[in-house]
Coordinates of C-alpha atoms in Angstrom, one line a residue:
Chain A
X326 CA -12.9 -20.4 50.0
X327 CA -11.9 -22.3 47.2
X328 CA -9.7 -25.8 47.1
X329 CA -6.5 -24.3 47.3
X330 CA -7.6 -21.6 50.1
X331 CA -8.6 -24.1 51.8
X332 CA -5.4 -26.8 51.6
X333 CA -3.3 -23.3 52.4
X334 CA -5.0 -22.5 55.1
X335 CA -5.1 -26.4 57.0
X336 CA -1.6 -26.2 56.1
X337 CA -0.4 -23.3 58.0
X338 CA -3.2 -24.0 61.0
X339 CA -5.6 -21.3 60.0
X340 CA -9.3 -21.6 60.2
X341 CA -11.4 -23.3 56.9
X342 CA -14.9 -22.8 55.8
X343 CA -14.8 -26.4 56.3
X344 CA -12.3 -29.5 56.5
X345 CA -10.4 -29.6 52.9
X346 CA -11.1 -33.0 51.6
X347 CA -8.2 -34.7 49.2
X348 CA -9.2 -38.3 47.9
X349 CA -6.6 -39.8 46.5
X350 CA -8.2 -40.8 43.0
X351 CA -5.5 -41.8 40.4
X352 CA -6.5 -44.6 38.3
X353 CA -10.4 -44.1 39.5
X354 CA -10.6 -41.2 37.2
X355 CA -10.1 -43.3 34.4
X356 CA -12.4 -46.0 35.3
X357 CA -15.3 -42.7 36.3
X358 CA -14.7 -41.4 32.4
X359 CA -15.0 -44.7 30.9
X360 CA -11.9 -44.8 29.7
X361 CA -9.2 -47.9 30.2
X362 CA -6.4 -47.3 33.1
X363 CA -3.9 -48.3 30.1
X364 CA -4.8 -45.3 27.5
X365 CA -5.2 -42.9 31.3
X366 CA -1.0 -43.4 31.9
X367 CA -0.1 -43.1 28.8
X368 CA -1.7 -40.2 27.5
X369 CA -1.0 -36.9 29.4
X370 CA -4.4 -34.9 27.8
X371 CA -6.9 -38.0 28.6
X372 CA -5.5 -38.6 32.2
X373 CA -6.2 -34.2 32.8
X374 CA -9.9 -34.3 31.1
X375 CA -10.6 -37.8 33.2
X376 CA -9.3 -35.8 36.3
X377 CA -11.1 -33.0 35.7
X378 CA -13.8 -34.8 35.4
X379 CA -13.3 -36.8 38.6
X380 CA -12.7 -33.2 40.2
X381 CA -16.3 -31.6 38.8
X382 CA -18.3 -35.2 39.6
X383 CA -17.3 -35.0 43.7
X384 CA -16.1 -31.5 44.0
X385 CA -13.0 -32.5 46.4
X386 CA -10.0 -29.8 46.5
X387 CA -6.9 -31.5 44.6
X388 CA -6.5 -32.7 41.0
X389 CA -3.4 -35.5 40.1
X390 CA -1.2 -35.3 37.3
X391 CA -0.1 -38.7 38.6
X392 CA 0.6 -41.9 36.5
X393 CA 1.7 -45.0 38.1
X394 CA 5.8 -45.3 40.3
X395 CA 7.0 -46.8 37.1
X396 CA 7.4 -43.4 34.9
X397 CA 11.2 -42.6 36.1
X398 CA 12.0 -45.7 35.8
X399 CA 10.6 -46.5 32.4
X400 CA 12.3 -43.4 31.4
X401 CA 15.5 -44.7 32.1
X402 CA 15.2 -48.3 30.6
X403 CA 13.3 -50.4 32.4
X404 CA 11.0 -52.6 30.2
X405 CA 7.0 -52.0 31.4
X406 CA 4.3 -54.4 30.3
X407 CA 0.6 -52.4 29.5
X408 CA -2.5 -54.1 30.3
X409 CA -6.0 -52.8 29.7
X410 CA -7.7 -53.0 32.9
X411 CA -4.6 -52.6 35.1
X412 CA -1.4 -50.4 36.0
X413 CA 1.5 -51.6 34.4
X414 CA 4.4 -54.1 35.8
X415 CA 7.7 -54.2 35.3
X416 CA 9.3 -56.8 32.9
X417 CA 12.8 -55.7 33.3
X418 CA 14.3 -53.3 35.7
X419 CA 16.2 -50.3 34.1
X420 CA 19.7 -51.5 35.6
X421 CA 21.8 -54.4 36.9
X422 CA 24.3 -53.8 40.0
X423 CA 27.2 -53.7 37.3
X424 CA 25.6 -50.8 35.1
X425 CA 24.1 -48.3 37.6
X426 CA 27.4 -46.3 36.1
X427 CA 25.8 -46.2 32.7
X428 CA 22.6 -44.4 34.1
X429 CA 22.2 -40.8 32.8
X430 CA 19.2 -38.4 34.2
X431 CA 16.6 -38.6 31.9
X432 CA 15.0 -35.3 30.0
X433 CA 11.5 -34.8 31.3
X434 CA 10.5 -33.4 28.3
X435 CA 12.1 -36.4 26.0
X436 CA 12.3 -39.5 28.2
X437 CA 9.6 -42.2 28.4
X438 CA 5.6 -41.1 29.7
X439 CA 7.6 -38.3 30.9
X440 CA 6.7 -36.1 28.6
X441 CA 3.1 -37.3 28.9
X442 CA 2.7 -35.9 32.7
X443 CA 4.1 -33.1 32.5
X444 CA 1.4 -32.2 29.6
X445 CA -1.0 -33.7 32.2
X446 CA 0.5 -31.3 34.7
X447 CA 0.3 -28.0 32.1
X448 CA -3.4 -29.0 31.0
X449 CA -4.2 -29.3 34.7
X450 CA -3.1 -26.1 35.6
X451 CA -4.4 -24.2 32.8
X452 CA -7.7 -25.0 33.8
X453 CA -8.1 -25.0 37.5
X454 CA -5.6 -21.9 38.0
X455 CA -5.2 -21.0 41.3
X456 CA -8.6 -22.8 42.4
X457 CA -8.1 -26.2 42.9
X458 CA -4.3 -27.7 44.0
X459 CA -2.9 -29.1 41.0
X460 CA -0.2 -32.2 42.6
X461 CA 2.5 -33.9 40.5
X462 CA 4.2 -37.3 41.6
X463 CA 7.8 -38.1 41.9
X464 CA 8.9 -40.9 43.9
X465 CA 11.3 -40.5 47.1
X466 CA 15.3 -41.7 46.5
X467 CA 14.5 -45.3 48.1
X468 CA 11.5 -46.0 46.0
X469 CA 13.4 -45.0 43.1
X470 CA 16.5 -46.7 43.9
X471 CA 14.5 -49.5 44.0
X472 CA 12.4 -49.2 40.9
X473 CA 15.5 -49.1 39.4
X474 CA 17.1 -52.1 40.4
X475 CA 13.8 -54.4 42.0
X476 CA 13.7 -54.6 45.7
X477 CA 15.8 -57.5 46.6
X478 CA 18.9 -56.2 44.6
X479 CA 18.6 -52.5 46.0
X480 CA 18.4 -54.4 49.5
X481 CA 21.4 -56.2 49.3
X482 CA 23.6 -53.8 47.4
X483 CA 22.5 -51.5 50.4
X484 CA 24.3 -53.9 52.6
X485 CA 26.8 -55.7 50.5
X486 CA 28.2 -52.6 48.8
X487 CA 27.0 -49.6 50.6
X488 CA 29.3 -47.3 48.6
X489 CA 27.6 -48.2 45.6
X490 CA 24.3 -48.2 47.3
X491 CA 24.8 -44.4 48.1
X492 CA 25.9 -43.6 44.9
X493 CA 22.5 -44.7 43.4
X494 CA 21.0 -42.6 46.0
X495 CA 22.2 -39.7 44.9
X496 CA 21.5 -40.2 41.4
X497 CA 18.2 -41.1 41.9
X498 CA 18.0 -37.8 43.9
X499 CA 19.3 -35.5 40.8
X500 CA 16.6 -37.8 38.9
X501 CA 13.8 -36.5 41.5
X502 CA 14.9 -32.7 41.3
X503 CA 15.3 -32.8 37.6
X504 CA 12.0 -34.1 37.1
X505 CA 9.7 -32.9 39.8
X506 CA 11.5 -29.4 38.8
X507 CA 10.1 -29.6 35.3
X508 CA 6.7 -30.5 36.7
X509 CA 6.8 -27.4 38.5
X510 CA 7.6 -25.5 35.3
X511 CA 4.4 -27.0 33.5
X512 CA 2.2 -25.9 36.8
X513 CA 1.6 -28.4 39.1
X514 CA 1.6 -26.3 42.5
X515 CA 3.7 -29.0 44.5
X516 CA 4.7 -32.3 43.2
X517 CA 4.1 -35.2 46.2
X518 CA 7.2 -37.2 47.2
X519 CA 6.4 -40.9 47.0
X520 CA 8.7 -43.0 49.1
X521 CA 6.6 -46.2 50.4
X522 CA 10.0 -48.2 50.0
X523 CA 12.0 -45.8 52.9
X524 CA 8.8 -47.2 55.6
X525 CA 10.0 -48.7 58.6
X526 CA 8.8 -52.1 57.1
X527 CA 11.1 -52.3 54.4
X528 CA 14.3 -50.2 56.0
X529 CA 15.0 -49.8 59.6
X530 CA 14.7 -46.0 61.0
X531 CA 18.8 -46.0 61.2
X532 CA 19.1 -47.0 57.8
X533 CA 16.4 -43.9 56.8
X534 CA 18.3 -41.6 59.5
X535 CA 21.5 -42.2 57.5
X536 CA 20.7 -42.7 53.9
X537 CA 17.1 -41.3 53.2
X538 CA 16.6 -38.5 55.4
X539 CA 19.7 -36.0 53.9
X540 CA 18.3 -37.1 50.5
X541 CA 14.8 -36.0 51.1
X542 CA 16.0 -32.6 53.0
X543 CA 18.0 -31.9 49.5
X544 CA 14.9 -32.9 47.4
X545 CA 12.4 -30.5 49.7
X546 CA 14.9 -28.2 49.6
X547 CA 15.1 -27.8 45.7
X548 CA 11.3 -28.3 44.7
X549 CA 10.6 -25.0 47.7
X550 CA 13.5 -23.0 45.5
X551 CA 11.5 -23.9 42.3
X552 CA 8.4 -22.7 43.7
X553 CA 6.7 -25.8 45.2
X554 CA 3.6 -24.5 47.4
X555 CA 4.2 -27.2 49.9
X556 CA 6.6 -30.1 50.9
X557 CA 4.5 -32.8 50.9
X558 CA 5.7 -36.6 52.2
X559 CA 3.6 -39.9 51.4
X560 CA 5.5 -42.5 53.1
X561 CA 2.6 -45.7 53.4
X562 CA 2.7 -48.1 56.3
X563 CA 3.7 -48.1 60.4
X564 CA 5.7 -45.0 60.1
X565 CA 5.6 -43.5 63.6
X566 CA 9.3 -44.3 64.5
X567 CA 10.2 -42.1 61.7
X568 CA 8.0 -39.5 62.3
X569 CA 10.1 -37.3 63.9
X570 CA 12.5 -36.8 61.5
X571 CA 10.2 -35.9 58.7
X572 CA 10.2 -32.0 60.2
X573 CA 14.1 -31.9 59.8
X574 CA 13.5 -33.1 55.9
X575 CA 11.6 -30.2 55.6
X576 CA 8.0 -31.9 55.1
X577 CA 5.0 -29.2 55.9
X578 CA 2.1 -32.2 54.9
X579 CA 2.8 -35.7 56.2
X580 CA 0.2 -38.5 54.5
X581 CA -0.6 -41.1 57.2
X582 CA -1.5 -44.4 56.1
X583 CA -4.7 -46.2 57.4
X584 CA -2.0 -48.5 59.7
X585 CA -1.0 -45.3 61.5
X586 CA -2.6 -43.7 64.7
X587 CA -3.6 -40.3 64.0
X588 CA -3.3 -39.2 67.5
X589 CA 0.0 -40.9 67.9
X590 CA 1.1 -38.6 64.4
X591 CA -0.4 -35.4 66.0
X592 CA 2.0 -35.9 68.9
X593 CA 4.9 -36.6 66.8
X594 CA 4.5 -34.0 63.8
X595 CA 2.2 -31.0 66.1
X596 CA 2.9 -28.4 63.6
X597 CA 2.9 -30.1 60.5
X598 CA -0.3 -30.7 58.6
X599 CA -1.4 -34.1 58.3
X600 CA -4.1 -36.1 55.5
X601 CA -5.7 -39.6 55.9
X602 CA -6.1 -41.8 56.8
X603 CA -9.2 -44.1 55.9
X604 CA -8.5 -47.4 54.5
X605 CA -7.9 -47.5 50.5
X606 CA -10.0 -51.5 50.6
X607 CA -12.8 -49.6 52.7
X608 CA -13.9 -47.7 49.4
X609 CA -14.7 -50.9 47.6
X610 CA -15.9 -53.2 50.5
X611 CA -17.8 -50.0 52.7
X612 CA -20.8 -48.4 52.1
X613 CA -21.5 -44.8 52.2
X614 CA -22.7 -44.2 55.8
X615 CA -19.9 -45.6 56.8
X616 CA -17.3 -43.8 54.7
X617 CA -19.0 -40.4 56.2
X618 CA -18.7 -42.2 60.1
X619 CA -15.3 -42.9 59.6
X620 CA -14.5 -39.4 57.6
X621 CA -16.6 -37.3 60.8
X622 CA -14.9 -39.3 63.1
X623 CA -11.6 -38.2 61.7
X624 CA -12.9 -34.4 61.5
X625 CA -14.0 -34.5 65.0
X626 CA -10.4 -36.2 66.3
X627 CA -8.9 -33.0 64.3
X628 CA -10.7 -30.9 65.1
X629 CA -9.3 -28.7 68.3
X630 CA -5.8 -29.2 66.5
X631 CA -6.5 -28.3 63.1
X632 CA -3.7 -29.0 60.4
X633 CA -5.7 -32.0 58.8
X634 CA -6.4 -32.9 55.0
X635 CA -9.2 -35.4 54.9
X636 CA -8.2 -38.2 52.7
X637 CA -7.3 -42.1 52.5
X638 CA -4.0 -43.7 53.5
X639 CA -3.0 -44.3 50.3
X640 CA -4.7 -44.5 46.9
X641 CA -8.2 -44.6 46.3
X642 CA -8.4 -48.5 44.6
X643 CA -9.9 -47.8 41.0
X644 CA -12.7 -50.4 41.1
X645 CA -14.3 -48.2 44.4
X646 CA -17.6 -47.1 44.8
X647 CA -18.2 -43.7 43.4
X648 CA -20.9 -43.4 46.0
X649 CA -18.1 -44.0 49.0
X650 CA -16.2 -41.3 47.4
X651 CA -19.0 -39.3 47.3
X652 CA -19.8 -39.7 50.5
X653 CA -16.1 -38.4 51.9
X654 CA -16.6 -35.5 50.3
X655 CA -19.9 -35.0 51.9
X656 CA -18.3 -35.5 55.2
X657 CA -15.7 -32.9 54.9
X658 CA -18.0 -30.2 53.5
X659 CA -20.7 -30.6 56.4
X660 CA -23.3 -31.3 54.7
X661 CA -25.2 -33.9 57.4
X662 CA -24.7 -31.0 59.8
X663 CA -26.6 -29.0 57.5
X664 CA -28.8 -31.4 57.0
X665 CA -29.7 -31.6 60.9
X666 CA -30.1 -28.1 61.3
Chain B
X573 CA 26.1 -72.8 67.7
X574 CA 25.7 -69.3 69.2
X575 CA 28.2 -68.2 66.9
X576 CA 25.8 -69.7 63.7
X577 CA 22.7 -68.0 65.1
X578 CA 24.3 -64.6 65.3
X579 CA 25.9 -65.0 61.6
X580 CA 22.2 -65.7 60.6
X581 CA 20.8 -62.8 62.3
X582 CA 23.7 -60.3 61.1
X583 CA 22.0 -62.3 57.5
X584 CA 26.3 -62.4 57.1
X585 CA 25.7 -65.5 55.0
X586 CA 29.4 -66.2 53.9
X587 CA 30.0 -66.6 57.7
X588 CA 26.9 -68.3 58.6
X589 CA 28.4 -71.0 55.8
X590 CA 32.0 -71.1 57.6
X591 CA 29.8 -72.0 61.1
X592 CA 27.9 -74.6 59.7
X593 CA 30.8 -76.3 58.3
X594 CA 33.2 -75.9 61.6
X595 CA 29.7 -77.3 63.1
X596 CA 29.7 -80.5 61.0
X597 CA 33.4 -80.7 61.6
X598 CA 32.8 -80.8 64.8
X599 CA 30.3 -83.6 64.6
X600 CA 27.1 -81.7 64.7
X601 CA 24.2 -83.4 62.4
X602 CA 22.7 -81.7 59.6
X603 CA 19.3 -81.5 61.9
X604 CA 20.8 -80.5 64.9
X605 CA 22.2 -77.3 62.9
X606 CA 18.3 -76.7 61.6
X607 CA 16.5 -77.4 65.1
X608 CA 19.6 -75.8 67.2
X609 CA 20.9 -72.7 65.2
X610 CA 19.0 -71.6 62.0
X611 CA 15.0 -72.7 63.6
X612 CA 16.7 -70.7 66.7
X613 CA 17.7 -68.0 64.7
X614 CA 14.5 -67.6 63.1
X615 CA 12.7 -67.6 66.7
X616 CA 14.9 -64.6 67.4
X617 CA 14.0 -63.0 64.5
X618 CA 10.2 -63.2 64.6
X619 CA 10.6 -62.5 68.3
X620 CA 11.9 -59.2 67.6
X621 CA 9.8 -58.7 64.6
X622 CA 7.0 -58.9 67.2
X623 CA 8.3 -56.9 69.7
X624 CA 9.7 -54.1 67.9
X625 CA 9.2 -53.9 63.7
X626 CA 8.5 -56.1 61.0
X627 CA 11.4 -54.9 59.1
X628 CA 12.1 -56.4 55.4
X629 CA 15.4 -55.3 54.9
X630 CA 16.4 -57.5 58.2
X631 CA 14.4 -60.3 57.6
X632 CA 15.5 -60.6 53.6
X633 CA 19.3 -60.5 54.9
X634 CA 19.2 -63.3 57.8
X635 CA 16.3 -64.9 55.1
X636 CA 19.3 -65.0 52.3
X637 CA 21.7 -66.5 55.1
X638 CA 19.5 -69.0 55.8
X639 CA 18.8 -70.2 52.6
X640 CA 22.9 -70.2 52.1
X641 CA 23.1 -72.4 54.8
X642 CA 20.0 -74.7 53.9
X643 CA 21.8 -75.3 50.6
X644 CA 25.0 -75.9 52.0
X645 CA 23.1 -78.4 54.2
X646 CA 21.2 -79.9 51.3
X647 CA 22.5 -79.1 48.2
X648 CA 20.1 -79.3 45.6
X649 CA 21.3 -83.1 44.5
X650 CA 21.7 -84.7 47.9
X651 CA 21.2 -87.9 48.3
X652 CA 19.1 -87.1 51.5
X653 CA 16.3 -84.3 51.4
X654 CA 15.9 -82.6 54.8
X655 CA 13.2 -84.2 56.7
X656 CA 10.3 -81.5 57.1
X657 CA 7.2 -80.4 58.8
X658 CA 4.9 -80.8 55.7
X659 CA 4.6 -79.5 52.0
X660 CA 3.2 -75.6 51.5
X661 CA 2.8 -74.6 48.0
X662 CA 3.4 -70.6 47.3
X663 CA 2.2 -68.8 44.7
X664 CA 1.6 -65.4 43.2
X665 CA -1.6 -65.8 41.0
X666 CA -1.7 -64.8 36.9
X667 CA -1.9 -60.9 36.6
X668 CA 0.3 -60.4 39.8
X669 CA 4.1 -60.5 38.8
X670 CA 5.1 -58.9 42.8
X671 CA 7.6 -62.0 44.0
X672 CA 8.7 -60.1 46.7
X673 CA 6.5 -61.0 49.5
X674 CA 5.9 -64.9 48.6
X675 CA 10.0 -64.9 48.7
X676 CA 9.7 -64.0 52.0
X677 CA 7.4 -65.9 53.0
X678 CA 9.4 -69.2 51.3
X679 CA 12.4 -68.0 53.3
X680 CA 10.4 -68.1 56.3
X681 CA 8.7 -70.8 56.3
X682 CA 11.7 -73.1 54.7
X683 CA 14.0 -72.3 57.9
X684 CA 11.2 -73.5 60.5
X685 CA 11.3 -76.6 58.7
X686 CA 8.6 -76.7 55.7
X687 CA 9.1 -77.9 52.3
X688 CA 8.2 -74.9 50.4
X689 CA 7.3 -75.5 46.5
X690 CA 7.2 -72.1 44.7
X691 CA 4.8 -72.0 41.7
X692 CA 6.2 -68.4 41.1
X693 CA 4.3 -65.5 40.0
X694 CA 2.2 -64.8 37.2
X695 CA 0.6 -68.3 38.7
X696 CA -2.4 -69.8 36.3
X697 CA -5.2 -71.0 39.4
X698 CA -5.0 -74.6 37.4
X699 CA -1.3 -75.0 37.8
X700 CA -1.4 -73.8 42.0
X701 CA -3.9 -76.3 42.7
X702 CA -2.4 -78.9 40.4
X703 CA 1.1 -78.2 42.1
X704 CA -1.2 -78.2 45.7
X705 CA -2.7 -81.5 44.4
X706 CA 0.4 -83.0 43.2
X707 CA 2.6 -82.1 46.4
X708 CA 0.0 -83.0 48.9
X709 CA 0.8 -79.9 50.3
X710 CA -1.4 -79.0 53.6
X711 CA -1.4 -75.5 53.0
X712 CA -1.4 -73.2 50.1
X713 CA -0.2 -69.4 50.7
X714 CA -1.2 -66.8 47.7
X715 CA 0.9 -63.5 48.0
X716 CA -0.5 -60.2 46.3
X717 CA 0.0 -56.7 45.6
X718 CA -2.6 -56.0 43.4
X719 CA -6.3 -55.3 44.2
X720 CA -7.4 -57.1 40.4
X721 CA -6.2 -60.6 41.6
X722 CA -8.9 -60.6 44.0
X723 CA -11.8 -61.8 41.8
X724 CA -9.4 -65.1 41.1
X725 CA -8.1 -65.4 45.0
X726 CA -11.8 -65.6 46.1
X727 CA -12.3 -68.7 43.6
X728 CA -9.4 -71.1 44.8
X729 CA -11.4 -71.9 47.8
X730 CA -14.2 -73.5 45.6
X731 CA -11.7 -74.8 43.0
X732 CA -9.7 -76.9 45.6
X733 CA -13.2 -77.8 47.2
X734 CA -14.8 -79.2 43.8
X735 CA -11.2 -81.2 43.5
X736 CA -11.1 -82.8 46.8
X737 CA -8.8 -80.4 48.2
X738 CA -11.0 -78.9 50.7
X739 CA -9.0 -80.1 53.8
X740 CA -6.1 -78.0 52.6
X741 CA -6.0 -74.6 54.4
X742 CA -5.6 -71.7 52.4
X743 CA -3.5 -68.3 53.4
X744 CA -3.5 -65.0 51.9
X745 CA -1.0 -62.3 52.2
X746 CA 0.6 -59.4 51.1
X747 CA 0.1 -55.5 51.5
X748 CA -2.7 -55.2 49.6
X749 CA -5.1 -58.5 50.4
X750 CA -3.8 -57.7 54.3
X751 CA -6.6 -55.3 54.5
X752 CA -9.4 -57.5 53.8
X753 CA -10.9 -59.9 55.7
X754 CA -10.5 -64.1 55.5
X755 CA -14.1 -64.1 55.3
X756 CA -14.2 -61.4 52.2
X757 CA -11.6 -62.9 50.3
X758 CA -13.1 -66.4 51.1
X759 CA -9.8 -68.2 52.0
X760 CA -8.9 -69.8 55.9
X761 CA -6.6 -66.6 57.0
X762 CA -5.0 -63.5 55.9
X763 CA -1.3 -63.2 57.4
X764 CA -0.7 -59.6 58.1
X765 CA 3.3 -60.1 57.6
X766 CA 5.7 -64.0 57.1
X767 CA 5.9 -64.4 60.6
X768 CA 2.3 -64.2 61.3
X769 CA 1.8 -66.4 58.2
X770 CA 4.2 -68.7 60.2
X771 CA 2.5 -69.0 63.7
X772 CA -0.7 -69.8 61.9
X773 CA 1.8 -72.6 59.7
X774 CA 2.5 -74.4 63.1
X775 CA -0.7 -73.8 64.2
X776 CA -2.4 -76.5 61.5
X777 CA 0.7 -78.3 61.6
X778 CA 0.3 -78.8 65.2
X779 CA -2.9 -79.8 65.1
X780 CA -2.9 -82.0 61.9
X781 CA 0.0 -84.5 64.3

């Protein structure tokens, strides 16, 4: 089986040549070429080589044409500041309460680093084919709502003026289709929705019931009619009193985040597929023997269910330890087994 | 009184402002409002924080109520300062421009009766511990989102120590320093949300009287 085989195949239940492992390296490929995390954002032909190079160095089953949650945004205005060693942060958010009329989608192939990912997501594709699952990034319609506007502004405009509030929801959601639809065009074979700000510790689950979840089901909806190989949700932190809804949006692979109990996320999602959930910190502060513990013990907990992605909660930090990486990997493939026998 | 405490937890902070003044108007003193409605208010809150979800959207409205009313109380040239419970300085250190979370946590501790000073973000490590220095603050909280501060939050244990601020406890916090260790990042405890960040607040407080 090859990567994608093997992601298919966890994802509709059916038997693997062995657990597919999915580490969430981003800005770790940049740091594994030698290359700065500022150049790897901004240029979409660096940030595909450094993946690929990730890819070939552990042999894992997924390749990112993934930035950093600023690139809508940016594309729209706000005002980024670029540091060598580091994402980038925001300087000024793209709109104030009294302009969110003034916001037009932005052109994927025009607008900001744009432009740049979706070249990622073409040179990606064009080299892994059908063997390894290429992933593009958008974020969810809370995260961007709140990229747009900075967190304590979306907050209260979501309470003081909730009209207004679900306006920018809905643009944000056209924003999300328009973009992760042209990352489907370049090749990416899904692109993951992002949405850490619609968690149950920034929004209660009535306030994702009524404003995220019929945004999400419309986003799903659109990227499975442009071809998306899978609807797949990263929502970080304590999740489970959402869970339940995520099969009416329309998610078929749920990421759960090292705070959330896997067994607890079986029960509540048993027929959707599910990757994690190690701790992002434990690939810098772990060693190798216990990464592979902590991966088997996972495997083992899936392994009567099936419908698991090995992987970490949330991003693989940068600055990890290859050799924890490494030793995921090993993990999922077996190889200790074999090693025993 | 009940009337202010459910203003502040609807975080309806134009009402919570009408209670406190029909509250004065009645004769109530500016303390009795803190001790009686908003540091009850914020008992309910972390109560059900506990119980049920740490929830930011909540806590950031009854957080802005609060600090309507706290103005209101104090405006920011009265003659009077509210008495409080000690001086915590707040920071987010240089390289980490997330506010968010050290917001929260001035919110926080402000209503329980703390004289928050906010260094901001973006912090220089010389200007915290000055500010820490200069306030005689008993604790110093560092908020962060960013795994590359980490280097500089493990060296403000040893900075403070070498400047004879070694009896001043030091918290971390935020999402991403919440999943290390106090030991690993070399400071006196890692809050895993405000309220947390709080108990442990009136814990050295406590024992400091």
């Amino acid at each position: 089986m090859n990567g994608i085989e093997r992601i298919k195949a966890a994802i509709s239940f059916q038997k693997q040549d062995h657990v597919p492992v999915m580490p969430q390296v981003f800005g770790h490929a940049a740091i594994l070429s030698a290359v700065t995390l500022d150049d790897y954002i901004r240029d979409g032909d660096l940030l595909a080589r450094c993946q690929l190079n990730a890819q070939e160095f552990y042999g894992y089953d997924a390749v990112f044409a993934l930035m950093d949650v600023y690139v809508e945004s940016e594309a729209m205005g706000s005002v980024l500041v670029y540091q060598a060693d580091r994402y980038p942060t925001v300087k000024a958010y793209a709109a104030d309460v009294s302009g969110l009329n003034n916001l037009t989608v932005p052109d994927p192939y025009r607008d900001g680093r744009m432009p740049e990912l979706i070249k990622a997501a073409a040179y990606l594709r064009r080299e892994v084919g059908n063997n390894v699952l290429v992933v593009g990034c958008v974020l969810g319609p809370m995260t961007l709502a709140v990229q747009l506007l900075g967190m304590e502004k979306a907050i209260y405009l979501a309470i003081d003026e909730p009209e207004q509030f679900t306006r920018l929801l809905d643009f944000a959601t056209s924003v999300i289709i328009r973009f992760g639809s042209a990352q489907l065009e370049a090749g990416v074979h899904l692109p993951v929705v992002f949405d850490p700000a619609s968690s149950p510790d920034v929004i209660p689950p009535q306030f994702f019931r009524e404003f995220i979840l019929p945004r999400l089901k419309q986003v799903f909806e659109s990227f499975k009619q442009a071809g998306s190989a899978v609807n797949w949700l990263h929502t970080t932190g304590p999740v489970e009193p959402i869970l339940p809804f995520y099969t009416q949006a329309g998610v078929e692979l749920f990421n759960i985040d090292y705070c959330v109990s896997p067994l607890n996320a079986m029960q509540a999602l048993p027929q959707t597929c599910l990757n994690g959930n190690i701790k992002p910190v434990s690939f810098i502060e772990k060693t190798p023997a216990e990464i592979k513990a902590e991966s088997s013990n996972l495997i083992d907990l899936f392994a009567k269910r099936g419908g698991f992605i090995l992987s970490s909660g949330c991003e693989i930090p940068p600055e990890s330890k290859p050799e924890n990486i490494a030793a995921m990997v090993s993990a999922a493939r077996g190889d200790g087994e074999q090693c025993q026998r | 009184m009940d009337l202010l405490i459910k203003t502040l937890l609807d975080g309806d902070q134009a009402q919570a402002i009408l209670e406190v003044n029909k509250l004065r108007d009645a004769g109530f003193s500016q303390q009795r409002i803190i001790t009686e409605g908003v540091e009850k208010a914020m008992e309910q809150l972390d109560a059900k924080c506990t119980l049920e979800q740490f929830n930011l959207l909540e806590i950031m409205l009854c957080g802005r109520a609060v600090m309507g009313v706290m103005k209101e109380l104090f405006p920011p040239d009265a003659p009077h300062p509210p008495q409080t419970r000690g001086a915590v300085v707040v920071a987010a250190l240089e390289g980490d421009v997330h506010d968010l979370g050290k917001n929260i946590l001035k919110m926080v501790f402000t209503a329980k009766g703390y004289r928050v000073v906010d260094c901001g973000k973006d912090c220089p490590l010389d200007r915290f511990i000055d500010s820490a220095e200069q306030e005689t603050a008993f604790v110093v909280g560092i908020s962060g989102l960013i795994t590359t501060i980490i280097p500089q939050l493990r060296r403000v244990r040893d900075s403070m120590n070498e400047r004879g601020l070694g009896h001043i406890k030091l918290i971390a916090g935020g999402a991403v320093l919440k999943q290390f260790s106090a030991e690993s990042l070399n400071v006196d405890y890692v809050a895993q949300n405000a309220f947390d960040g709080l108990h442990y607040l009136d814990q050295i407080a406590g024992d400091k009287k």
